Amino acid sequence: MAHYAAMGPASRLAVAEVVARYVIALAPLNQVGMVPSGSLPAVTQTAAALGTFYEMWETQGWFAALNHFGVQIQTDHTWETLIPALLGALAGPGAGLDEAVARTALLDHFAAMGLLADLAAPIAAAAAPPLPAAEGAWHFLALALYHRCIADLGETLEFYAPTVAEGRQRQEALKAHFLGQFNLLVPMLGDADAWESHPEIWLMNFIALLGNYDVR
């Protein structure tokens, strides 16, 4: 990360190598080339919860999805008051690093979906989720891996980057790579609905592919 921060992404390959080395360090592969069970449990559980939330939102409605997760809306609630409760319901209180990463990634995901455009606006019933359940979970997972990377290595990147602006550019390149690799690698993971019944295995398989830098 220090070399990448100081020298910059001379090519996309430089970003890919940083990401691959990081994910292998985060979740080392076992003897059969797979990520051990139990890695990043809070992220996996949040991805599954978000998928369930979007699925219920699509099939049963916005208020039913919120009620399922114990989030009650009052007439005077705005997005600013709803979001903390929704983060707690889907990702937990943020007591540990993985939960904090999951909460940050959820905020990033909701912002990217346009749900946080007006925090002071009153909450009304939303017609449909911004993405299908599986795609929402995948987008969150990419952001969660990125935010975990920044949580672990962000200080190194900030220290070695020539300027603040260039450090931010390096950071955005990493984020774009995580998101881009999801689009590239998801078709290699087989059944698109497999994450619903086995979200942990789905995520571990993705991390194994993401860390397999040498074959790309």
Short mmCIF file of C-alpha atoms in Angstrom, two decimals:
data_model
loop_
_atom_site.label_atom_id
_atom_site.label_comp_id
_atom_site.label_asym_id
_atom_site.label_seq_id
_atom_site.Cartn_x
_atom_site.Cartn_y
_atom_site.Cartn_z
CA MET A 1 0.00 0.00 0.00
CA ALA A 2 2.88 2.38 0.76
CA HIS A 3 4.38 1.79 -2.69
CA TYR A 4 0.99 2.22 -4.37
CA ALA A 5 0.30 5.42 -2.42
CA ALA A 6 3.69 6.94 -3.23
CA MET A 7 4.01 5.87 -6.87
CA GLY A 8 0.40 5.96 -8.01
CA PRO A 9 -1.57 3.57 -10.19
CA ALA A 10 0.61 3.40 -13.28
CA SER A 11 -1.95 0.93 -14.58
CA ARG A 12 -5.10 -0.81 -13.42
CA LEU A 13 -2.89 -3.79 -12.61
CA ALA A 14 -1.28 -1.86 -9.76
CA VAL A 15 -4.65 -1.40 -8.07
CA ALA A 16 -5.57 -5.05 -8.69
CA GLU A 17 -2.38 -6.22 -7.03
CA VAL A 18 -2.93 -4.06 -3.95
CA VAL A 19 -6.48 -5.37 -3.58
CA ALA A 20 -5.48 -9.00 -4.17
CA ARG A 21 -2.67 -8.89 -1.61
CA TYR A 22 -4.92 -7.19 0.90
CA VAL A 23 -7.82 -9.65 0.68
CA ILE A 24 -5.46 -12.62 0.96
CA ALA A 25 -3.94 -11.05 4.08
CA LEU A 26 -7.42 -10.34 5.43
CA ALA A 27 -8.72 -13.85 4.79
CA PRO A 28 -5.87 -16.28 3.95
CA LEU A 29 -6.86 -19.18 1.72
CA ASN A 30 -6.79 -22.69 3.15
CA GLN A 31 -5.18 -25.76 1.58
CA VAL A 32 -7.94 -26.14 -0.99
CA GLY A 33 -7.80 -22.51 -2.07
CA MET A 34 -10.89 -21.33 -0.21
CA VAL A 35 -11.46 -18.67 2.42
CA PRO A 36 -12.12 -20.21 5.87
CA SER A 37 -15.65 -20.10 7.24
CA GLY A 38 -16.35 -17.32 9.72
CA SER A 39 -14.39 -14.55 8.00
CA LEU A 40 -16.09 -11.13 8.19
CA PRO A 41 -19.27 -12.44 9.87
CA ALA A 42 -20.80 -8.99 10.49
CA VAL A 43 -20.39 -8.03 6.83
CA THR A 44 -21.91 -11.32 5.66
CA GLN A 45 -24.86 -11.04 8.04
CA THR A 46 -25.51 -7.44 7.01
CA ALA A 47 -25.45 -8.38 3.32
CA ALA A 48 -28.04 -11.09 3.97
CA ALA A 49 -30.18 -8.70 6.04
CA LEU A 50 -30.05 -6.02 3.33
CA GLY A 51 -31.10 -8.57 0.74
CA THR A 52 -34.03 -9.65 2.90
CA PHE A 53 -34.98 -6.02 3.48
CA TYR A 54 -35.02 -5.26 -0.25
CA GLU A 55 -36.90 -8.47 -1.04
CA MET A 56 -39.62 -7.69 1.51
CA TRP A 57 -39.74 -4.08 0.32
CA GLU A 58 -40.37 -5.36 -3.22
CA THR A 59 -42.96 -8.01 -2.33
CA GLN A 60 -44.71 -6.66 0.77
CA GLY A 61 -44.04 -2.94 0.75
CA TRP A 62 -41.80 -0.37 2.42
CA PHE A 63 -43.52 -0.29 5.82
CA ALA A 64 -43.71 -4.09 6.05
CA ALA A 65 -39.97 -4.33 5.40
CA LEU A 66 -39.24 -1.77 8.11
CA ASN A 67 -41.59 -3.48 10.57
CA HIS A 68 -39.92 -6.84 9.94
CA PHE A 69 -36.66 -5.39 11.23
CA GLY A 70 -38.31 -3.62 14.15
CA VAL A 71 -37.99 -0.11 12.71
CA GLN A 72 -41.03 1.96 13.58
CA ILE A 73 -41.79 5.23 11.77
CA GLN A 74 -43.52 8.14 13.48
CA THR A 75 -45.29 10.93 11.61
CA ASP A 76 -42.55 13.43 12.46
CA HIS A 77 -39.66 11.17 11.43
CA THR A 78 -37.30 12.22 8.64
CA TRP A 79 -34.55 10.31 6.85
CA GLU A 80 -32.11 11.80 9.34
CA THR A 81 -33.92 10.09 12.22
CA LEU A 82 -34.66 6.88 10.30
CA ILE A 83 -31.16 6.07 9.08
CA PRO A 84 -29.57 5.40 12.52
CA ALA A 85 -32.37 2.98 13.39
CA LEU A 86 -32.10 1.26 10.01
CA LEU A 87 -28.32 0.91 10.33
CA GLY A 88 -28.72 -0.61 13.77
CA ALA A 89 -31.36 -3.05 12.56
CA LEU A 90 -29.36 -4.25 9.54
CA ALA A 91 -25.75 -3.99 10.75
CA GLY A 92 -25.81 -3.80 14.53
CA PRO A 93 -24.61 -1.03 16.88
CA GLY A 94 -21.08 -0.84 15.48
CA ALA A 95 -19.44 -2.23 18.60
CA GLY A 96 -16.58 -3.89 16.69
CA LEU A 97 -14.58 -3.06 13.57
CA ASP A 98 -16.59 -5.32 11.25
CA GLU A 99 -19.91 -3.86 12.44
CA ALA A 100 -18.55 -0.33 12.07
CA VAL A 101 -17.40 -1.18 8.53
CA ALA A 102 -20.82 -2.66 7.73
CA ARG A 103 -22.58 0.48 8.96
CA THR A 104 -20.27 2.74 6.95
CA ALA A 105 -20.75 0.61 3.83
CA LEU A 106 -24.53 0.71 4.28
CA LEU A 107 -24.44 4.51 4.46
CA ASP A 108 -22.30 4.59 1.32
CA HIS A 109 -24.69 2.19 -0.41
CA PHE A 110 -27.81 4.17 0.55
CA ALA A 111 -26.15 7.41 -0.57
CA ALA A 112 -25.22 5.85 -3.93
CA MET A 113 -28.84 4.75 -4.33
CA GLY A 114 -30.03 8.34 -3.80
CA LEU A 115 -31.86 7.58 -0.55
CA LEU A 116 -29.97 10.24 1.43
CA ALA A 117 -30.43 13.13 -0.99
CA ASP A 118 -32.68 15.05 1.41
CA LEU A 119 -32.21 14.03 5.04
CA ALA A 120 -34.74 16.58 6.28
CA ALA A 121 -37.53 15.29 4.05
CA PRO A 122 -40.43 13.49 5.77
CA ILE A 123 -40.51 9.76 5.26
CA ALA A 124 -43.13 8.48 2.85
CA ALA A 125 -43.85 5.01 1.54
CA ALA A 126 -41.33 4.19 -1.18
CA ALA A 127 -42.68 2.33 -4.19
CA ALA A 128 -39.80 -0.08 -4.75
CA PRO A 129 -36.23 -0.70 -3.60
CA PRO A 130 -33.49 0.98 -5.63
CA LEU A 131 -32.06 -2.39 -6.70
CA PRO A 132 -33.18 -6.02 -6.76
CA ALA A 133 -32.29 -7.87 -3.56
CA ALA A 134 -29.25 -9.72 -4.88
CA GLU A 135 -27.78 -6.70 -6.65
CA GLY A 136 -28.23 -4.55 -3.55
CA ALA A 137 -26.41 -7.12 -1.43
CA TRP A 138 -23.58 -7.38 -3.97
CA HIS A 139 -23.15 -3.60 -4.16
CA PHE A 140 -23.00 -3.43 -0.36
CA LEU A 141 -20.44 -6.26 -0.20
CA ALA A 142 -18.09 -4.47 -2.59
CA LEU A 143 -18.34 -1.28 -0.53
CA ALA A 144 -17.84 -3.20 2.72
CA LEU A 145 -14.61 -4.80 1.46
CA TYR A 146 -13.42 -1.39 0.31
CA HIS A 147 -14.18 0.27 3.64
CA ARG A 148 -12.49 -2.55 5.53
CA CYS A 149 -9.42 -2.00 3.34
CA ILE A 150 -9.42 1.71 4.14
CA ALA A 151 -9.94 0.99 7.85
CA ASP A 152 -6.83 -1.22 7.82
CA LEU A 153 -4.61 0.63 5.33
CA GLY A 154 -6.02 4.13 4.98
CA GLU A 155 -3.45 5.71 7.29
CA THR A 156 -0.63 4.18 5.24
CA LEU A 157 -2.14 5.51 2.03
CA GLU A 158 -2.65 8.96 3.55
CA PHE A 159 0.91 9.12 4.92
CA TYR A 160 2.70 8.07 1.73
CA ALA A 161 0.55 9.86 -0.85
CA PRO A 162 2.38 12.90 -2.30
CA THR A 163 -0.61 15.20 -1.68
CA VAL A 164 -4.04 14.99 -0.07
CA ALA A 165 -5.68 15.20 -3.49
CA GLU A 166 -3.57 12.35 -4.89
CA GLY A 167 -4.26 10.27 -1.80
CA ARG A 168 -7.95 10.73 -2.41
CA GLN A 169 -7.50 9.71 -6.05
CA ARG A 170 -5.72 6.52 -4.98
CA GLN A 171 -8.57 5.81 -2.57
CA GLU A 172 -11.22 6.33 -5.26
CA ALA A 173 -9.28 4.02 -7.60
CA LEU A 174 -9.42 1.28 -4.97
CA LYS A 175 -13.16 1.81 -4.52
CA ALA A 176 -13.76 1.66 -8.26
CA HIS A 177 -11.78 -1.57 -8.46
CA PHE A 178 -13.78 -3.30 -5.73
CA LEU A 179 -17.05 -2.29 -7.43
CA GLY A 180 -15.76 -3.19 -10.88
CA GLN A 181 -14.54 -6.60 -9.79
CA PHE A 182 -17.95 -7.46 -8.39
CA ASN A 183 -19.50 -6.86 -11.82
CA LEU A 184 -16.75 -8.95 -13.41
CA LEU A 185 -16.64 -11.86 -10.98
CA VAL A 186 -20.28 -12.29 -9.95
CA PRO A 187 -21.07 -14.36 -13.09
CA MET A 188 -18.26 -16.76 -12.08
CA LEU A 189 -20.00 -17.55 -8.78
CA GLY A 190 -22.77 -19.61 -10.34
CA ASP A 191 -26.40 -19.33 -9.25
CA ALA A 192 -27.27 -15.68 -8.66
CA ASP A 193 -29.64 -16.68 -5.84
CA ALA A 194 -27.07 -18.74 -3.96
CA TRP A 195 -26.15 -15.83 -1.68
CA GLU A 196 -29.68 -15.92 -0.18
CA SER A 197 -29.37 -19.43 1.21
CA HIS A 198 -25.59 -19.41 1.77
CA PRO A 199 -24.46 -15.77 2.02
CA GLU A 200 -21.31 -16.60 3.94
CA ILE A 201 -20.15 -19.20 1.40
CA TRP A 202 -21.02 -16.80 -1.45
CA LEU A 203 -18.91 -14.03 0.04
CA MET A 204 -16.01 -16.34 0.84
CA ASN A 205 -16.01 -17.62 -2.75
CA PHE A 206 -15.95 -14.05 -4.03
CA ILE A 207 -13.04 -13.10 -1.78
CA ALA A 208 -11.12 -16.14 -3.03
CA LEU A 209 -11.64 -15.00 -6.63
CA LEU A 210 -10.74 -11.40 -5.77
CA GLY A 211 -7.50 -12.50 -4.17
CA ASN A 212 -6.51 -14.73 -7.07
CA TYR A 213 -4.57 -11.96 -8.77
CA ASP A 214 -2.17 -14.18 -10.72
CA VAL A 215 -4.81 -15.71 -13.00
CA ARG A 216 -6.10 -12.38 -14.35
#
